[in-house]
PDB file of C-alpha atoms in Angstrom:
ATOM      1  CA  UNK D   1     -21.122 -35.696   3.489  1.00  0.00           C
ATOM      2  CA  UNK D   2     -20.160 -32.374   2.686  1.00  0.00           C
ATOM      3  CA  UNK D   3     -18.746 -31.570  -0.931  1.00  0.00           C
ATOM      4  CA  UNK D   4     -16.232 -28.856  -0.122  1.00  0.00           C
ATOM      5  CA  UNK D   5     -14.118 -31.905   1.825  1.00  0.00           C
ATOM      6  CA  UNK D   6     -13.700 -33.674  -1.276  1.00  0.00           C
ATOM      7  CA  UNK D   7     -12.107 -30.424  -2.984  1.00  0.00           C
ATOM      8  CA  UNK D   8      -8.582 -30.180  -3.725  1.00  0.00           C
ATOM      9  CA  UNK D   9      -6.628 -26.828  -3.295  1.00  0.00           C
ATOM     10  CA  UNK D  10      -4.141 -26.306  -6.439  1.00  0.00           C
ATOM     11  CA  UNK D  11      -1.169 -25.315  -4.509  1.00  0.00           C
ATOM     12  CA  UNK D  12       1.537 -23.466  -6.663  1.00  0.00           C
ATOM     13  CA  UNK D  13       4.936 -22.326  -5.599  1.00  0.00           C
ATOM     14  CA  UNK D  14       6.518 -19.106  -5.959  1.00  0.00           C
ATOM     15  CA  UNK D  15       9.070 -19.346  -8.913  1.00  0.00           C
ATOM     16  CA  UNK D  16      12.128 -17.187  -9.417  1.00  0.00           C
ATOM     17  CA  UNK D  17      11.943 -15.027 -12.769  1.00  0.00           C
ATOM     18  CA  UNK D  18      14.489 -15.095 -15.051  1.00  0.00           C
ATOM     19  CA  UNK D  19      18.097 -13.342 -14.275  1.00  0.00           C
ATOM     20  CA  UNK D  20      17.517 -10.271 -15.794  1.00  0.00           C
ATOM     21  CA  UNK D  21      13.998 -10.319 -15.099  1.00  0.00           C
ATOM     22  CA  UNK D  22      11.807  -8.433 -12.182  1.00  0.00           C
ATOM     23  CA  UNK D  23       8.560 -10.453 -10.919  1.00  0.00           C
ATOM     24  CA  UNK D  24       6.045  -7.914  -8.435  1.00  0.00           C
ATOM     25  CA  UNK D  25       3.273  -9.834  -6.876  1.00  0.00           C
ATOM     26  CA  UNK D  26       0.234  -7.925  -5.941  1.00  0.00           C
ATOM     27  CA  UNK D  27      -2.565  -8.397  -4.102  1.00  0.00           C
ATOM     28  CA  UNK D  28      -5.818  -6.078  -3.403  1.00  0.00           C
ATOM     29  CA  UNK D  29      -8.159  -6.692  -0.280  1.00  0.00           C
ATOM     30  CA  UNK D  30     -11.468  -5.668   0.406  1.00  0.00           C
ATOM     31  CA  UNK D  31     -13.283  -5.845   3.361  1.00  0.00           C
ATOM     32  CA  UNK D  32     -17.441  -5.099   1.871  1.00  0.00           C
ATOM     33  CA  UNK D  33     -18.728  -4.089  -1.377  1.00  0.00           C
ATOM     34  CA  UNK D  34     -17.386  -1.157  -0.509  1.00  0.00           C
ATOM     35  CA  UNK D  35     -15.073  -1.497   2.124  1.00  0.00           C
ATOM     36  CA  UNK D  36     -11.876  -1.001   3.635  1.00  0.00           C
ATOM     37  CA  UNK D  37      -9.390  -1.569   1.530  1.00  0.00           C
ATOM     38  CA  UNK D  38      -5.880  -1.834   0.865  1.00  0.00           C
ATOM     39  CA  UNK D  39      -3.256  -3.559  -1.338  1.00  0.00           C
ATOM     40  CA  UNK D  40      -0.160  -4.776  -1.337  1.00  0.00           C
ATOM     41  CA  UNK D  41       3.404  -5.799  -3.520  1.00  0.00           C
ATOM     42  CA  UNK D  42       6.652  -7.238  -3.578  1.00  0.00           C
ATOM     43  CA  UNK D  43       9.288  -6.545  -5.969  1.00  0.00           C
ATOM     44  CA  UNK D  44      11.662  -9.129  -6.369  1.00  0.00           C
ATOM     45  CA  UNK D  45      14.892 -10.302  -8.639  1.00  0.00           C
ATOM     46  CA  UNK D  46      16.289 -13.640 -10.130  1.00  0.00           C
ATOM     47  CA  UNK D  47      17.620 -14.152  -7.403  1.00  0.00           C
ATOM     48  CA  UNK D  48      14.699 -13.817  -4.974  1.00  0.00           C
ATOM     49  CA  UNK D  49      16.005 -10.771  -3.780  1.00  0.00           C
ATOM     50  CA  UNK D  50      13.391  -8.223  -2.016  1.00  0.00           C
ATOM     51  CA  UNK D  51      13.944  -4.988  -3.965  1.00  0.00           C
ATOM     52  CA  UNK D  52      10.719  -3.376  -3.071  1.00  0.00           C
ATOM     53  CA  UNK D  53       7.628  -3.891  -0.898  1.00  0.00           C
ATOM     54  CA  UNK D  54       4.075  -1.646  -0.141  1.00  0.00           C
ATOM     55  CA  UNK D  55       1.332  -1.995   2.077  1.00  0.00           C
ATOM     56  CA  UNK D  56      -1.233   1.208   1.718  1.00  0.00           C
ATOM     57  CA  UNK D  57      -4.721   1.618   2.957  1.00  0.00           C
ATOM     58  CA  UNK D  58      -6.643   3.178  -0.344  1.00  0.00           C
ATOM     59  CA  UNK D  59      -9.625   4.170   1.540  1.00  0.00           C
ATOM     60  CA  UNK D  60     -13.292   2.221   0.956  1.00  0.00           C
ATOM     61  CA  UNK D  61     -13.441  -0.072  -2.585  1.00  0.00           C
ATOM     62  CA  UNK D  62     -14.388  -2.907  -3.904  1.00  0.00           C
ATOM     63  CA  UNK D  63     -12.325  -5.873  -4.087  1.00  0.00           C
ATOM     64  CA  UNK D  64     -11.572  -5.578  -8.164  1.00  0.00           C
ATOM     65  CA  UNK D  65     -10.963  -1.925  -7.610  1.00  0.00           C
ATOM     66  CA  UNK D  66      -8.316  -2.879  -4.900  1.00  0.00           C
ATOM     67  CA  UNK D  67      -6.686  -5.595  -6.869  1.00  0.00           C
ATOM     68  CA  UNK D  68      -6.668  -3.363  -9.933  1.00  0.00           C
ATOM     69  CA  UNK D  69      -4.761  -0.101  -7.943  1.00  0.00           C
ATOM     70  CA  UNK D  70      -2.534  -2.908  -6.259  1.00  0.00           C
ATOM     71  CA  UNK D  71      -1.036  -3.721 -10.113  1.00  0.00           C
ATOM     72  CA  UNK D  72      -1.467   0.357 -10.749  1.00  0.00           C
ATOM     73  CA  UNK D  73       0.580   1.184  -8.096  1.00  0.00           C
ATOM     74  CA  UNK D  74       3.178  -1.484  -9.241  1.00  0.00           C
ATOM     75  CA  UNK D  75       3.447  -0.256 -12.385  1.00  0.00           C
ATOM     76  CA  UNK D  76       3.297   3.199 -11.504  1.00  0.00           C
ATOM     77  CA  UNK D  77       6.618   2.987  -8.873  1.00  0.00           C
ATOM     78  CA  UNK D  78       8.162   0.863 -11.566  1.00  0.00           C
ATOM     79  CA  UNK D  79       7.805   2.981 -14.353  1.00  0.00           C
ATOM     80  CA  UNK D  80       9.329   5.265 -11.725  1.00  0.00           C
ATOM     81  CA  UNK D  81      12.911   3.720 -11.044  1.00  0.00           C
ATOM     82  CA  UNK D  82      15.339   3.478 -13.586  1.00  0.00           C
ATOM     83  CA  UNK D  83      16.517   0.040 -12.299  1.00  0.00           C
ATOM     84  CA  UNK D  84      13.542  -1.649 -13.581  1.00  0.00           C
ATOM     85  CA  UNK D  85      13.160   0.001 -16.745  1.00  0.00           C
ATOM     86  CA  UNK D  86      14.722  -1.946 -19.300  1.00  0.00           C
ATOM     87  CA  UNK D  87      14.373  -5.192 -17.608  1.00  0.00           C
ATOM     88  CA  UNK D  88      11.094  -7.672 -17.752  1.00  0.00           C
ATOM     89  CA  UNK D  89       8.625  -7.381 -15.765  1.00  0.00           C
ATOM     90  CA  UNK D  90       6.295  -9.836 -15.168  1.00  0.00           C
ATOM     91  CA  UNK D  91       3.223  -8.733 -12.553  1.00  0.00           C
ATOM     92  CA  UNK D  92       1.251 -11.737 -10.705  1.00  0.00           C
ATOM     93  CA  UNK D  93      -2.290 -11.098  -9.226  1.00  0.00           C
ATOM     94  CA  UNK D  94      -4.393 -13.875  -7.673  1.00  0.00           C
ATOM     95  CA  UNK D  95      -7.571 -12.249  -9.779  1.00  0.00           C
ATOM     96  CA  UNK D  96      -8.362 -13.678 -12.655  1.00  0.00           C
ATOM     97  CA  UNK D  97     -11.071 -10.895 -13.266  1.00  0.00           C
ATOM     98  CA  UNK D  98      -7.974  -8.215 -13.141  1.00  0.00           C
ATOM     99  CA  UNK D  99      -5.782  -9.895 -14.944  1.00  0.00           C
ATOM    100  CA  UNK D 100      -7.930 -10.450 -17.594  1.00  0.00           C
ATOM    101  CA  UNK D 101      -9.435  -6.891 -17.938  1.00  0.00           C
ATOM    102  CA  UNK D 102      -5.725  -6.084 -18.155  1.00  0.00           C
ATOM    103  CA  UNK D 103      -4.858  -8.365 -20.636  1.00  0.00           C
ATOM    104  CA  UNK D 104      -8.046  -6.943 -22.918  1.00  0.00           C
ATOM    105  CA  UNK D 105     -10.884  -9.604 -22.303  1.00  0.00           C
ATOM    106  CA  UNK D 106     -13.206  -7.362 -22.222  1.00  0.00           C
ATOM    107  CA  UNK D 107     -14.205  -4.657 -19.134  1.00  0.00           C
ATOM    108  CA  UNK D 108     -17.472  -5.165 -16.948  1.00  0.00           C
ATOM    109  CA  UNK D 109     -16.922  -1.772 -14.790  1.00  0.00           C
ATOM    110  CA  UNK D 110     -16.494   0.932 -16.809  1.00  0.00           C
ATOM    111  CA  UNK D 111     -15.714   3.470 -13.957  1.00  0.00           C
ATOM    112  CA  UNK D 112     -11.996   1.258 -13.968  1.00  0.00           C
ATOM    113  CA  UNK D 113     -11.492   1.639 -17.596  1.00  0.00           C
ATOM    114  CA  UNK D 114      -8.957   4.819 -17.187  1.00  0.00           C
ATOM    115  CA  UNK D 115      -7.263   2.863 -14.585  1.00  0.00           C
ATOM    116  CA  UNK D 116      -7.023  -0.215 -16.673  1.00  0.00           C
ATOM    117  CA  UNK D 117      -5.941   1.788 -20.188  1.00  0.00           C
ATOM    118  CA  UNK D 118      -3.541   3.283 -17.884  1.00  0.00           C
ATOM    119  CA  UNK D 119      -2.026   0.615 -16.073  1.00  0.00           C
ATOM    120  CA  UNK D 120      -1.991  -1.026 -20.058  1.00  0.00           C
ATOM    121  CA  UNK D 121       0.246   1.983 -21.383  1.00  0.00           C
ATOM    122  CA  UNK D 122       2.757   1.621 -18.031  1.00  0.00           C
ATOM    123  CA  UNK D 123       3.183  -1.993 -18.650  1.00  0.00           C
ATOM    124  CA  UNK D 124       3.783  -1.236 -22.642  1.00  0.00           C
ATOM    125  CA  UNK D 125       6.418   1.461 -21.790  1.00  0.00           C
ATOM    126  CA  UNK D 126       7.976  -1.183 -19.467  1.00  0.00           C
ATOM    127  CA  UNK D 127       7.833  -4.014 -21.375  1.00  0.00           C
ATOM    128  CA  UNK D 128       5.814  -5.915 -18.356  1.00  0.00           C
ATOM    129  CA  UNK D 129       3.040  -8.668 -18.393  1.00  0.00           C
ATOM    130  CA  UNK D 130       0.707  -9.766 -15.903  1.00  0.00           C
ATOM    131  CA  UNK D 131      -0.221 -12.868 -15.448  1.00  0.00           C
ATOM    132  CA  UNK D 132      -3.043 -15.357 -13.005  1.00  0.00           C
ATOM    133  CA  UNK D 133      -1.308 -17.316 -10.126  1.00  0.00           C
ATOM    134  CA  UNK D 134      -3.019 -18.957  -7.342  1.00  0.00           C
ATOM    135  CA  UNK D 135      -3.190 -17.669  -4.243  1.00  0.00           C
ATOM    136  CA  UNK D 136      -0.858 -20.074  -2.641  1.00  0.00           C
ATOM    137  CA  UNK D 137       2.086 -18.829  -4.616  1.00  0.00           C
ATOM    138  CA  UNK D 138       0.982 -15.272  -3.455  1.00  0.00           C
ATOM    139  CA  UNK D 139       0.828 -15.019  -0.020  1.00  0.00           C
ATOM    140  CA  UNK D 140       3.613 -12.819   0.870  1.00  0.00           C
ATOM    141  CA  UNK D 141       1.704  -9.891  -1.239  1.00  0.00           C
ATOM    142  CA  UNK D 142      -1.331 -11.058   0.535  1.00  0.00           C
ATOM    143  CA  UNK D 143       0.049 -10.577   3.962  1.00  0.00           C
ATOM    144  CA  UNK D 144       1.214  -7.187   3.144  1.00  0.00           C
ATOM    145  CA  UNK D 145      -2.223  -6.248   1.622  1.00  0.00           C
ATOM    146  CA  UNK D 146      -3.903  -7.211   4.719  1.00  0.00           C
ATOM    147  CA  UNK D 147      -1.661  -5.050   6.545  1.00  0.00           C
ATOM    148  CA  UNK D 148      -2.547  -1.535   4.742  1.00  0.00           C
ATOM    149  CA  UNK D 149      -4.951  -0.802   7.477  1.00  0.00           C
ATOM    150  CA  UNK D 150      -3.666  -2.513  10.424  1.00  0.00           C
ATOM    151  CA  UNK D 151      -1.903  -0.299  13.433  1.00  0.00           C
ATOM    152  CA  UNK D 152       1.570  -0.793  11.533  1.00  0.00           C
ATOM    153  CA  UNK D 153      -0.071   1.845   8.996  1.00  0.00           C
ATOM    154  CA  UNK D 154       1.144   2.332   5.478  1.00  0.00           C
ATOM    155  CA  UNK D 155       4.378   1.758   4.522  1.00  0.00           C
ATOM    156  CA  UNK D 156       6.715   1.337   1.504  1.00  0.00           C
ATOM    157  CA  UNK D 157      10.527  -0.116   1.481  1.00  0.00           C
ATOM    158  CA  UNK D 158      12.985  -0.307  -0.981  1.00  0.00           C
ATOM    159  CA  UNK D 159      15.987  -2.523  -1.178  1.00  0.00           C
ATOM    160  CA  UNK D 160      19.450  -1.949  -3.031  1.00  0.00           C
ATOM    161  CA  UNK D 161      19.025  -2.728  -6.861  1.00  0.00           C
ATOM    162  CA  UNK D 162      22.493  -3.425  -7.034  1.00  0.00           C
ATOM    163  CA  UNK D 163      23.521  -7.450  -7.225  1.00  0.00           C
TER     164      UNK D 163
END
């Protein structure tokens, strides 16, 4: 009998943030060591309100680069709009090997360590976090990842801030 049948999938939900609070989920995708990649992000409210949403081709990288320039690029449009500043903002990646190179436990590639000390100051300035969820409560982000090099091409939309 095989193994993998007996495996459960930990299935999380998406949860609202807080009122005042802004939650972006991210998500990089890699096709190869390198490969085509692209990444992807929603921006939402406490109220589950779209506010923003990506999906970019970023040209041929690994799968850690492309999750780590998915959370960059967050941060960086964030840091950007003076809606968001002020508010919390808490970033969710389905890597734990992002997330924690983010959060400072330790680096392995040290061609990302600019990207990481930079995507460290953004979230400072912001007062953001990022935080590990599964998959499963990402898939929206994951969709739109997967989309950065489709025929639909790159595209980025913003929604009205104002509730």
């Amino acid at each position: 009998m095989d193994s993998s049948c007996n495996k459960k999938q930990r299935v999380e939900e998406w949860i609202l943030p807080l009122d005042n609070d802004l939650k972006l989920n991210v998500d990089g995708s890699a096709l190869g060591k390198p490969g085509p990649a692209d990444i992807g992000r929603v921006l939402k409210d406490g109220n589950g309100k779209v506010l923003c949403m990506f999906s970019l081709f970023i040209g041929f990288q690994d799968s850690n680069t492309a999750e780590l320039s998915a959370i960059h690029k967050a941060v960086e449009l964030c840091s950007s709009v003076s809606s968001c500043v002020g508010r919390n903002l808490v970033i969710e990646s389905d890597s734990m090997i992002a997330v924690s190179w983010i959060n400072g436990q330790g680096i392995e590639n040290v061609n990302l360590i600019n990207l990481i000390y930079d995507i460290r100051s953004n979230l400072k300035l912001l007062g953001g976090e990022v935080k590990f969820r599964t998959r499963s409560s990402n898939q929206f982000a994951e969709k739109l990842a997967k989309m950065g090099s489709s025929k639909n091409g790159d595209f980025i939309e913003w929604g009205d801030f104002s509730s």
